[in-house]
PDB file of C-alpha atoms in Angstrom:
ATOM      1  CA  MET A   1     -24.946 -60.778  -6.785  1.00  0.00           C
ATOM      2  CA  SER A   2     -21.915 -59.776  -4.783  1.00  0.00           C
ATOM      3  CA  THR A   3     -19.992 -56.522  -5.004  1.00  0.00           C
ATOM      4  CA  THR A   4     -16.355 -55.791  -4.294  1.00  0.00           C
ATOM      5  CA  MET A   5     -15.028 -52.445  -3.074  1.00  0.00           C
ATOM      6  CA  THR A   6     -11.783 -51.339  -4.653  1.00  0.00           C
ATOM      7  CA  THR A   7      -9.471 -49.761  -2.158  1.00  0.00           C
ATOM      8  CA  ALA A   8      -6.388 -47.668  -2.579  1.00  0.00           C
ATOM      9  CA  PRO A   9      -3.050 -49.175  -1.647  1.00  0.00           C
ATOM     10  CA  THR A  10      -3.006 -47.195   1.582  1.00  0.00           C
ATOM     11  CA  GLY A  11      -6.465 -48.243   2.564  1.00  0.00           C
ATOM     12  CA  SER A  12      -8.433 -45.143   1.535  1.00  0.00           C
ATOM     13  CA  PRO A  13     -11.454 -45.819  -0.695  1.00  0.00           C
ATOM     14  CA  THR A  14     -11.251 -45.098  -4.430  1.00  0.00           C
ATOM     15  CA  GLY A  15      -7.797 -43.616  -4.188  1.00  0.00           C
ATOM     16  CA  ALA A  16      -8.841 -40.663  -2.036  1.00  0.00           C
ATOM     17  CA  PRO A  17      -5.947 -38.644  -0.679  1.00  0.00           C
ATOM     18  CA  THR A  18      -4.746 -39.739   2.722  1.00  0.00           C
ATOM     19  CA  SER A  19      -4.622 -37.222   5.518  1.00  0.00           C
ATOM     20  CA  ALA A  20      -1.452 -38.174   7.392  1.00  0.00           C
ATOM     21  CA  LEU A  21       1.828 -36.593   6.376  1.00  0.00           C
ATOM     22  CA  ASN A  22       4.176 -39.238   5.009  1.00  0.00           C
ATOM     23  CA  ILE A  23       7.909 -38.571   4.637  1.00  0.00           C
ATOM     24  CA  SER A  24       8.436 -40.852   1.637  1.00  0.00           C
ATOM     25  CA  ARG A  25       5.497 -39.360  -0.292  1.00  0.00           C
ATOM     26  CA  THR A  26       6.637 -35.849   0.585  1.00  0.00           C
ATOM     27  CA  THR A  27      10.224 -36.412  -0.573  1.00  0.00           C
ATOM     28  CA  ALA A  28       9.001 -38.153  -3.734  1.00  0.00           C
ATOM     29  CA  THR A  29       6.885 -35.093  -4.549  1.00  0.00           C
ATOM     30  CA  ALA A  30       9.831 -32.787  -3.895  1.00  0.00           C
ATOM     31  CA  ALA A  31      12.086 -34.913  -6.116  1.00  0.00           C
ATOM     32  CA  ARG A  32       9.527 -34.784  -8.931  1.00  0.00           C
ATOM     33  CA  VAL A  33       9.265 -30.978  -8.724  1.00  0.00           C
ATOM     34  CA  LEU A  34      13.053 -30.571  -8.664  1.00  0.00           C
ATOM     35  CA  GLY A  35      13.333 -32.935 -11.630  1.00  0.00           C
ATOM     36  CA  GLN A  36      10.950 -30.745 -13.610  1.00  0.00           C
ATOM     37  CA  LEU A  37      12.763 -27.566 -12.631  1.00  0.00           C
ATOM     38  CA  ARG A  38      16.070 -29.083 -13.709  1.00  0.00           C
ATOM     39  CA  HIS A  39      14.778 -28.992 -17.301  1.00  0.00           C
ATOM     40  CA  ASP A  40      13.738 -25.332 -16.960  1.00  0.00           C
ATOM     41  CA  PRO A  41      17.004 -23.360 -16.654  1.00  0.00           C
ATOM     42  CA  ARG A  42      15.266 -20.014 -17.161  1.00  0.00           C
ATOM     43  CA  THR A  43      13.136 -20.535 -14.067  1.00  0.00           C
ATOM     44  CA  ILE A  44      16.166 -21.594 -12.043  1.00  0.00           C
ATOM     45  CA  ALA A  45      18.041 -18.508 -13.231  1.00  0.00           C
ATOM     46  CA  LEU A  46      15.098 -16.310 -12.254  1.00  0.00           C
ATOM     47  CA  MET A  47      14.959 -17.761  -8.759  1.00  0.00           C
ATOM     48  CA  ILE A  48      18.678 -17.831  -8.022  1.00  0.00           C
ATOM     49  CA  LEU A  49      20.248 -15.000  -9.993  1.00  0.00           C
ATOM     50  CA  ILE A  50      17.668 -12.194 -10.107  1.00  0.00           C
ATOM     51  CA  PRO A  51      17.991 -11.224  -6.406  1.00  0.00           C
ATOM     52  CA  CYS A  52      21.770 -11.086  -6.836  1.00  0.00           C
ATOM     53  CA  VAL A  53      21.469  -8.929  -9.960  1.00  0.00           C
ATOM     54  CA  MET A  54      19.041  -6.575  -8.217  1.00  0.00           C
ATOM     55  CA  LEU A  55      21.355  -6.176  -5.212  1.00  0.00           C
ATOM     56  CA  PHE A  56      24.306  -5.554  -7.530  1.00  0.00           C
ATOM     57  CA  LEU A  57      22.410  -2.819  -9.393  1.00  0.00           C
ATOM     58  CA  LEU A  58      21.200  -1.292  -6.142  1.00  0.00           C
ATOM     59  CA  ARG A  59      24.736  -1.087  -4.772  1.00  0.00           C
ATOM     60  CA  TYR A  60      25.958   0.949  -7.739  1.00  0.00           C
ATOM     61  CA  VAL A  61      22.816   3.056  -7.971  1.00  0.00           C
ATOM     62  CA  PHE A  62      23.945   4.380  -4.579  1.00  0.00           C
ATOM     63  CA  ASP A  63      27.622   4.316  -5.492  1.00  0.00           C
ATOM     64  CA  GLY A  64      28.086   7.891  -4.273  1.00  0.00           C
ATOM     65  CA  SER A  65      26.255   7.172  -1.004  1.00  0.00           C
ATOM     66  CA  PRO A  66      27.334   3.787   0.378  1.00  0.00           C
ATOM     67  CA  ARG A  67      25.568   4.498   3.679  1.00  0.00           C
ATOM     68  CA  THR A  68      22.221   4.513   1.859  1.00  0.00           C
ATOM     69  CA  PHE A  69      22.952   1.044   0.532  1.00  0.00           C
ATOM     70  CA  ASP A  70      23.795  -0.087   4.061  1.00  0.00           C
ATOM     71  CA  ASN A  71      20.482   1.288   5.335  1.00  0.00           C
ATOM     72  CA  ILE A  72      18.196  -0.355   2.782  1.00  0.00           C
ATOM     73  CA  GLY A  73      20.347  -3.188   1.402  1.00  0.00           C
ATOM     74  CA  ALA A  74      19.694  -5.471   4.364  1.00  0.00           C
ATOM     75  CA  SER A  75      15.936  -4.972   4.080  1.00  0.00           C
ATOM     76  CA  LEU A  76      15.936  -5.649   0.345  1.00  0.00           C
ATOM     77  CA  LEU A  77      18.041  -8.737   0.963  1.00  0.00           C
ATOM     78  CA  GLY A  78      14.895 -10.196   2.486  1.00  0.00           C
ATOM     79  CA  ILE A  79      12.364  -8.616   0.141  1.00  0.00           C
ATOM     80  CA  PHE A  80      13.889  -9.675  -3.199  1.00  0.00           C
ATOM     81  CA  PRO A  81      13.840 -13.441  -2.407  1.00  0.00           C
ATOM     82  CA  LEU A  82      10.238 -13.165  -1.206  1.00  0.00           C
ATOM     83  CA  ILE A  83       9.138 -11.524  -4.454  1.00  0.00           C
ATOM     84  CA  THR A  84      10.968 -13.899  -6.804  1.00  0.00           C
ATOM     85  CA  MET A  85       9.851 -17.026  -4.937  1.00  0.00           C
ATOM     86  CA  PHE A  86       6.268 -15.750  -4.917  1.00  0.00           C
ATOM     87  CA  LEU A  87       6.284 -15.244  -8.684  1.00  0.00           C
ATOM     88  CA  VAL A  88       7.974 -18.509  -9.615  1.00  0.00           C
ATOM     89  CA  THR A  89       6.031 -20.678  -7.182  1.00  0.00           C
ATOM     90  CA  SER A  90       2.627 -19.258  -8.084  1.00  0.00           C
ATOM     91  CA  ILE A  91       3.225 -19.714 -11.817  1.00  0.00           C
ATOM     92  CA  ALA A  92       4.816 -23.167 -11.505  1.00  0.00           C
ATOM     93  CA  THR A  93       1.983 -24.447  -9.312  1.00  0.00           C
ATOM     94  CA  LEU A  94      -0.637 -22.943 -11.594  1.00  0.00           C
ATOM     95  CA  ARG A  95       0.885 -24.806 -14.542  1.00  0.00           C
ATOM     96  CA  GLU A  96       0.401 -28.060 -12.655  1.00  0.00           C
ATOM     97  CA  ARG A  97      -3.213 -27.157 -11.945  1.00  0.00           C
ATOM     98  CA  THR A  98      -4.065 -26.165 -15.530  1.00  0.00           C
ATOM     99  CA  SER A  99      -2.145 -29.042 -17.150  1.00  0.00           C
ATOM    100  CA  GLY A 100      -4.051 -31.634 -15.128  1.00  0.00           C
ATOM    101  CA  THR A 101      -0.994 -32.843 -13.210  1.00  0.00           C
ATOM    102  CA  LEU A 102      -2.467 -31.749  -9.896  1.00  0.00           C
ATOM    103  CA  GLU A 103      -5.752 -33.434 -10.806  1.00  0.00           C
ATOM    104  CA  ARG A 104      -3.987 -36.738 -11.393  1.00  0.00           C
ATOM    105  CA  LEU A 105      -1.927 -36.432  -8.216  1.00  0.00           C
ATOM    106  CA  LEU A 106      -5.005 -35.783  -6.085  1.00  0.00           C
ATOM    107  CA  ALA A 107      -6.612 -38.904  -7.549  1.00  0.00           C
ATOM    108  CA  MET A 108      -3.750 -40.955  -6.086  1.00  0.00           C
ATOM    109  CA  PRO A 109      -3.292 -41.972  -2.437  1.00  0.00           C
ATOM    110  CA  LEU A 110      -1.318 -38.792  -1.836  1.00  0.00           C
ATOM    111  CA  GLY A 111      -2.326 -36.536   1.034  1.00  0.00           C
ATOM    112  CA  LYS A 112      -2.774 -32.804   0.564  1.00  0.00           C
ATOM    113  CA  GLY A 113      -0.190 -32.303   3.295  1.00  0.00           C
ATOM    114  CA  ASP A 114       2.288 -34.508   1.408  1.00  0.00           C
ATOM    115  CA  LEU A 115       1.743 -32.539  -1.771  1.00  0.00           C
ATOM    116  CA  ILE A 116       2.048 -29.069  -0.274  1.00  0.00           C
ATOM    117  CA  ALA A 117       5.013 -30.105   1.900  1.00  0.00           C
ATOM    118  CA  GLY A 118       6.738 -31.599  -1.137  1.00  0.00           C
ATOM    119  CA  TYR A 119       6.362 -28.381  -3.092  1.00  0.00           C
ATOM    120  CA  ALA A 120       7.588 -26.373  -0.105  1.00  0.00           C
ATOM    121  CA  LEU A 121      10.571 -28.706   0.323  1.00  0.00           C
ATOM    122  CA  ALA A 122      11.567 -28.462  -3.342  1.00  0.00           C
ATOM    123  CA  PHE A 123      11.273 -24.698  -3.600  1.00  0.00           C
ATOM    124  CA  GLY A 124      12.745 -24.355  -0.118  1.00  0.00           C
ATOM    125  CA  ALA A 125      15.910 -26.117  -1.286  1.00  0.00           C
ATOM    126  CA  LEU A 126      16.257 -23.559  -4.074  1.00  0.00           C
ATOM    127  CA  ALA A 127      15.459 -20.794  -1.587  1.00  0.00           C
ATOM    128  CA  ILE A 128      18.469 -21.872   0.506  1.00  0.00           C
ATOM    129  CA  ILE A 129      20.760 -21.534  -2.509  1.00  0.00           C
ATOM    130  CA  GLN A 130      19.178 -18.234  -3.506  1.00  0.00           C
ATOM    131  CA  SER A 131      19.441 -16.728  -0.018  1.00  0.00           C
ATOM    132  CA  ALA A 132      23.012 -17.927   0.493  1.00  0.00           C
ATOM    133  CA  LEU A 133      24.184 -16.431  -2.803  1.00  0.00           C
ATOM    134  CA  ALA A 134      22.397 -13.112  -2.249  1.00  0.00           C
ATOM    135  CA  THR A 135      23.666 -12.782   1.333  1.00  0.00           C
ATOM    136  CA  GLY A 136      27.221 -13.694   0.378  1.00  0.00           C
ATOM    137  CA  LEU A 137      27.193 -11.236  -2.519  1.00  0.00           C
ATOM    138  CA  ALA A 138      25.830  -8.386  -0.402  1.00  0.00           C
ATOM    139  CA  VAL A 139      28.117  -8.872   2.601  1.00  0.00           C
ATOM    140  CA  TRP A 140      31.402 -10.095   1.167  1.00  0.00           C
ATOM    141  CA  PHE A 141      31.438  -8.624  -2.331  1.00  0.00           C
ATOM    142  CA  LEU A 142      29.255  -5.501  -2.279  1.00  0.00           C
ATOM    143  CA  GLY A 143      30.442  -4.474   1.177  1.00  0.00           C
ATOM    144  CA  LEU A 144      27.109  -4.340   3.005  1.00  0.00           C
ATOM    145  CA  ASP A 145      28.056  -3.121   6.478  1.00  0.00           C
ATOM    146  CA  VAL A 146      26.176  -5.048   9.160  1.00  0.00           C
ATOM    147  CA  THR A 147      26.839  -4.950  12.883  1.00  0.00           C
ATOM    148  CA  GLY A 148      25.433  -8.399  13.599  1.00  0.00           C
ATOM    149  CA  SER A 149      26.188 -11.822  12.178  1.00  0.00           C
ATOM    150  CA  PRO A 150      25.708 -12.378   8.422  1.00  0.00           C
ATOM    151  CA  TRP A 151      24.283 -15.783   9.343  1.00  0.00           C
ATOM    152  CA  LEU A 152      21.312 -14.027  10.931  1.00  0.00           C
ATOM    153  CA  LEU A 153      20.805 -12.101   7.695  1.00  0.00           C
ATOM    154  CA  LEU A 154      20.837 -15.420   5.869  1.00  0.00           C
ATOM    155  CA  LEU A 155      18.257 -16.840   8.276  1.00  0.00           C
ATOM    156  CA  VAL A 156      15.797 -13.996   7.691  1.00  0.00           C
ATOM    157  CA  ALA A 157      16.401 -14.070   3.930  1.00  0.00           C
ATOM    158  CA  LEU A 158      15.638 -17.799   3.929  1.00  0.00           C
ATOM    159  CA  LEU A 159      12.469 -17.329   5.992  1.00  0.00           C
ATOM    160  CA  ASP A 160      11.364 -14.612   3.567  1.00  0.00           C
ATOM    161  CA  ALA A 161      11.975 -16.870   0.592  1.00  0.00           C
ATOM    162  CA  LEU A 162       9.940 -19.628   2.254  1.00  0.00           C
ATOM    163  CA  LEU A 163       7.172 -17.107   2.962  1.00  0.00           C
ATOM    164  CA  GLY A 164       7.181 -16.129  -0.715  1.00  0.00           C
ATOM    165  CA  THR A 165       6.927 -19.816  -1.624  1.00  0.00           C
ATOM    166  CA  ALA A 166       3.971 -20.280   0.718  1.00  0.00           C
ATOM    167  CA  LEU A 167       2.188 -17.207  -0.638  1.00  0.00           C
ATOM    168  CA  GLY A 168       2.766 -18.379  -4.207  1.00  0.00           C
ATOM    169  CA  LEU A 169       1.320 -21.822  -3.466  1.00  0.00           C
ATOM    170  CA  PHE A 170      -1.689 -20.218  -1.827  1.00  0.00           C
ATOM    171  CA  VAL A 171      -2.626 -17.635  -4.473  1.00  0.00           C
ATOM    172  CA  SER A 172      -2.185 -20.101  -7.348  1.00  0.00           C
ATOM    173  CA  ALA A 173      -5.521 -21.623  -6.308  1.00  0.00           C
ATOM    174  CA  PHE A 174      -7.323 -18.411  -7.229  1.00  0.00           C
ATOM    175  CA  ALA A 175      -5.781 -17.813 -10.667  1.00  0.00           C
ATOM    176  CA  ALA A 176      -7.026 -19.288 -13.925  1.00  0.00           C
ATOM    177  CA  SER A 177      -3.969 -18.327 -15.993  1.00  0.00           C
ATOM    178  CA  GLU A 178      -0.348 -17.325 -15.560  1.00  0.00           C
ATOM    179  CA  PHE A 179      -1.312 -13.730 -16.333  1.00  0.00           C
ATOM    180  CA  GLN A 180      -3.780 -13.768 -13.448  1.00  0.00           C
ATOM    181  CA  ALA A 181      -1.112 -15.240 -11.165  1.00  0.00           C
ATOM    182  CA  VAL A 182       1.168 -12.297 -11.951  1.00  0.00           C
ATOM    183  CA  GLN A 183      -1.744  -9.928 -11.294  1.00  0.00           C
ATOM    184  CA  PHE A 184      -1.828 -11.086  -7.679  1.00  0.00           C
ATOM    185  CA  MET A 185       1.492  -9.341  -7.066  1.00  0.00           C
ATOM    186  CA  PRO A 186      -0.066  -5.851  -6.769  1.00  0.00           C
ATOM    187  CA  ALA A 187      -2.640  -7.249  -4.362  1.00  0.00           C
ATOM    188  CA  VAL A 188      -0.377  -9.415  -2.216  1.00  0.00           C
ATOM    189  CA  ILE A 189       3.158  -7.992  -2.468  1.00  0.00           C
ATOM    190  CA  PHE A 190       2.930  -4.267  -3.237  1.00  0.00           C
ATOM    191  CA  PRO A 191       0.905  -3.249  -0.140  1.00  0.00           C
ATOM    192  CA  GLN A 192       3.415  -5.065   2.052  1.00  0.00           C
ATOM    193  CA  LEU A 193       6.284  -3.405   0.203  1.00  0.00           C
ATOM    194  CA  LEU A 194       4.841   0.063   0.805  1.00  0.00           C
ATOM    195  CA  LEU A 195       3.941  -0.535   4.448  1.00  0.00           C
ATOM    196  CA  CYS A 196       6.875  -2.644   5.656  1.00  0.00           C
ATOM    197  CA  GLY A 197       8.968   0.322   6.813  1.00  0.00           C
ATOM    198  CA  LEU A 198      11.385   0.282   3.890  1.00  0.00           C
ATOM    199  CA  PHE A 199      10.572   3.829   2.768  1.00  0.00           C
ATOM    200  CA  THR A 200       9.707   5.400   6.121  1.00  0.00           C
ATOM    201  CA  PRO A 201       9.554   4.138   9.713  1.00  0.00           C
ATOM    202  CA  ARG A 202       6.229   2.495  10.422  1.00  0.00           C
ATOM    203  CA  SER A 203       5.830   4.596  13.566  1.00  0.00           C
ATOM    204  CA  GLU A 204       5.650   7.714  11.383  1.00  0.00           C
ATOM    205  CA  MET A 205       2.820   6.412   9.192  1.00  0.00           C
ATOM    206  CA  HIS A 206      -0.832   7.303   9.590  1.00  0.00           C
ATOM    207  CA  PRO A 207      -2.182   5.282  12.542  1.00  0.00           C
ATOM    208  CA  VAL A 208      -4.494   3.257  10.315  1.00  0.00           C
ATOM    209  CA  LEU A 209      -1.644   2.302   7.980  1.00  0.00           C
ATOM    210  CA  GLU A 210       0.612   1.537  10.926  1.00  0.00           C
ATOM    211  CA  ALA A 211      -2.046  -0.803  12.322  1.00  0.00           C
ATOM    212  CA  ILE A 212      -2.292  -2.574   8.957  1.00  0.00           C
ATOM    213  CA  SER A 213       1.497  -2.873   8.731  1.00  0.00           C
ATOM    214  CA  ASN A 214       1.524  -4.562  12.136  1.00  0.00           C
ATOM    215  CA  VAL A 215      -0.274  -7.607  10.683  1.00  0.00           C
ATOM    216  CA  LEU A 216       1.786  -7.902   7.488  1.00  0.00           C
ATOM    217  CA  PRO A 217       4.642 -10.459   7.600  1.00  0.00           C
ATOM    218  CA  MET A 218       7.004  -8.405   5.438  1.00  0.00           C
ATOM    219  CA  SER A 219       7.052  -5.735   8.163  1.00  0.00           C
ATOM    220  CA  TYR A 220       8.610  -8.205  10.578  1.00  0.00           C
ATOM    221  CA  ALA A 221      11.078  -9.397   7.948  1.00  0.00           C
ATOM    222  CA  VAL A 222      12.334  -5.830   7.525  1.00  0.00           C
ATOM    223  CA  ASP A 223      12.396  -5.312  11.294  1.00  0.00           C
ATOM    224  CA  GLY A 224      14.443  -8.486  11.702  1.00  0.00           C
ATOM    225  CA  MET A 225      16.953  -7.364   9.097  1.00  0.00           C
ATOM    226  CA  ASN A 226      17.264  -3.994  10.806  1.00  0.00           C
ATOM    227  CA  GLU A 227      17.952  -5.701  14.131  1.00  0.00           C
ATOM    228  CA  VAL A 228      20.940  -7.481  12.561  1.00  0.00           C
ATOM    229  CA  LEU A 229      22.032  -4.217  10.983  1.00  0.00           C
ATOM    230  CA  LYS A 230      22.153  -2.400  14.327  1.00  0.00           C
ATOM    231  CA  HIS A 231      22.998  -4.972  17.028  1.00  0.00           C
ATOM    232  CA  THR A 232      26.006  -7.234  17.463  1.00  0.00           C
ATOM    233  CA  ASP A 233      24.094  -9.983  19.267  1.00  0.00           C
ATOM    234  CA  MET A 234      20.812 -11.743  18.616  1.00  0.00           C
ATOM    235  CA  THR A 235      18.133  -9.647  20.314  1.00  0.00           C
ATOM    236  CA  ALA A 236      14.739 -10.645  21.681  1.00  0.00           C
ATOM    237  CA  ALA A 237      13.146  -8.448  19.011  1.00  0.00           C
ATOM    238  CA  PHE A 238      15.004 -10.362  16.291  1.00  0.00           C
ATOM    239  CA  VAL A 239      13.809 -13.711  17.666  1.00  0.00           C
ATOM    240  CA  ARG A 240      10.241 -12.395  17.782  1.00  0.00           C
ATOM    241  CA  ASP A 241      10.403 -11.099  14.210  1.00  0.00           C
ATOM    242  CA  ALA A 242      11.910 -14.344  12.872  1.00  0.00           C
ATOM    243  CA  LEU A 243       9.298 -16.457  14.655  1.00  0.00           C
ATOM    244  CA  ILE A 244       6.459 -14.310  13.286  1.00  0.00           C
ATOM    245  CA  VAL A 245       7.734 -14.664   9.700  1.00  0.00           C
ATOM    246  CA  ALA A 246       8.139 -18.429  10.165  1.00  0.00           C
ATOM    247  CA  ALA A 247       4.664 -18.736  11.704  1.00  0.00           C
ATOM    248  CA  CYS A 248       3.132 -16.759   8.832  1.00  0.00           C
ATOM    249  CA  ALA A 249       4.817 -19.052   6.296  1.00  0.00           C
ATOM    250  CA  LEU A 250       3.482 -22.123   8.128  1.00  0.00           C
ATOM    251  CA  LEU A 251      -0.013 -20.622   8.335  1.00  0.00           C
ATOM    252  CA  VAL A 252      -0.100 -19.779   4.632  1.00  0.00           C
ATOM    253  CA  LEU A 253       1.166 -23.286   3.752  1.00  0.00           C
ATOM    254  CA  THR A 254      -1.694 -24.720   5.790  1.00  0.00           C
ATOM    255  CA  LEU A 255      -4.155 -22.495   3.948  1.00  0.00           C
ATOM    256  CA  GLY A 256      -2.529 -23.555   0.677  1.00  0.00           C
ATOM    257  CA  ALA A 257      -3.152 -27.221   1.516  1.00  0.00           C
ATOM    258  CA  ALA A 258      -6.795 -26.367   2.184  1.00  0.00           C
ATOM    259  CA  THR A 259      -7.167 -24.901  -1.332  1.00  0.00           C
ATOM    260  CA  LEU A 260      -5.938 -28.090  -3.019  1.00  0.00           C
ATOM    261  CA  ARG A 261      -8.961 -29.764  -4.526  1.00  0.00           C
ATOM    262  CA  ARG A 262      -9.927 -31.780  -7.558  1.00  0.00           C
ATOM    263  CA  ARG A 263     -11.761 -29.966 -10.324  1.00  0.00           C
ATOM    264  CA  THR A 264     -13.790 -33.081 -11.079  1.00  0.00           C
ATOM    265  CA  PRO A 265     -15.583 -35.306  -8.551  1.00  0.00           C
TER     266      PRO A 265
END
């Protein structure tokens, strides 16, 4: 009696995911995610419009003190996209896990890197639109007074949105329902929000809290925004802060790929 081994089209046995990152598989995944989002206008509105609405409200909350808006508006320009992208990405990815879509995808010759990069590419495209609209609204319509280039504000806002996407992809692996995904916000986002230097300079915090803030990516996002707020040129501190936020996003995406697994053997 002879036996025949069935191989996947890419050469991996039984359709196991391939390990190498493939551009065509990555872009196909991104196109599929964007196609699904196109039929969900409420999610698109949440991602793109909510940061703009929050900045608009914040500007007129401090209508009698425009300088206060200048001081915190730049920081929140980076924080709002991070929060909204975290929420939307974690819930959207969890839906794919619980609906069985992720299970079917992992049974195909699709690498974990392709899948996670495709999600990041799709949500990253929306993050570009979100960050551009929020930055344009804050600088050219709400009168946010920045010393540096608005393009540097846009860069940090985009990096923050990508970091929120990466965090959302990562934590979705540990939630069993959309309610649990939302519950991760107090654990993942709120501590960073309190310790990032938005409410008080980090140097004035208790030494233990300052040490914790030094390892949180949102702290460097706020520092980067403040560099643009105060300096006309790109500073070495700004480059350092931007690189740290980007590195954190890449690290969390890598961890997110490691959490992708099939529920059944």
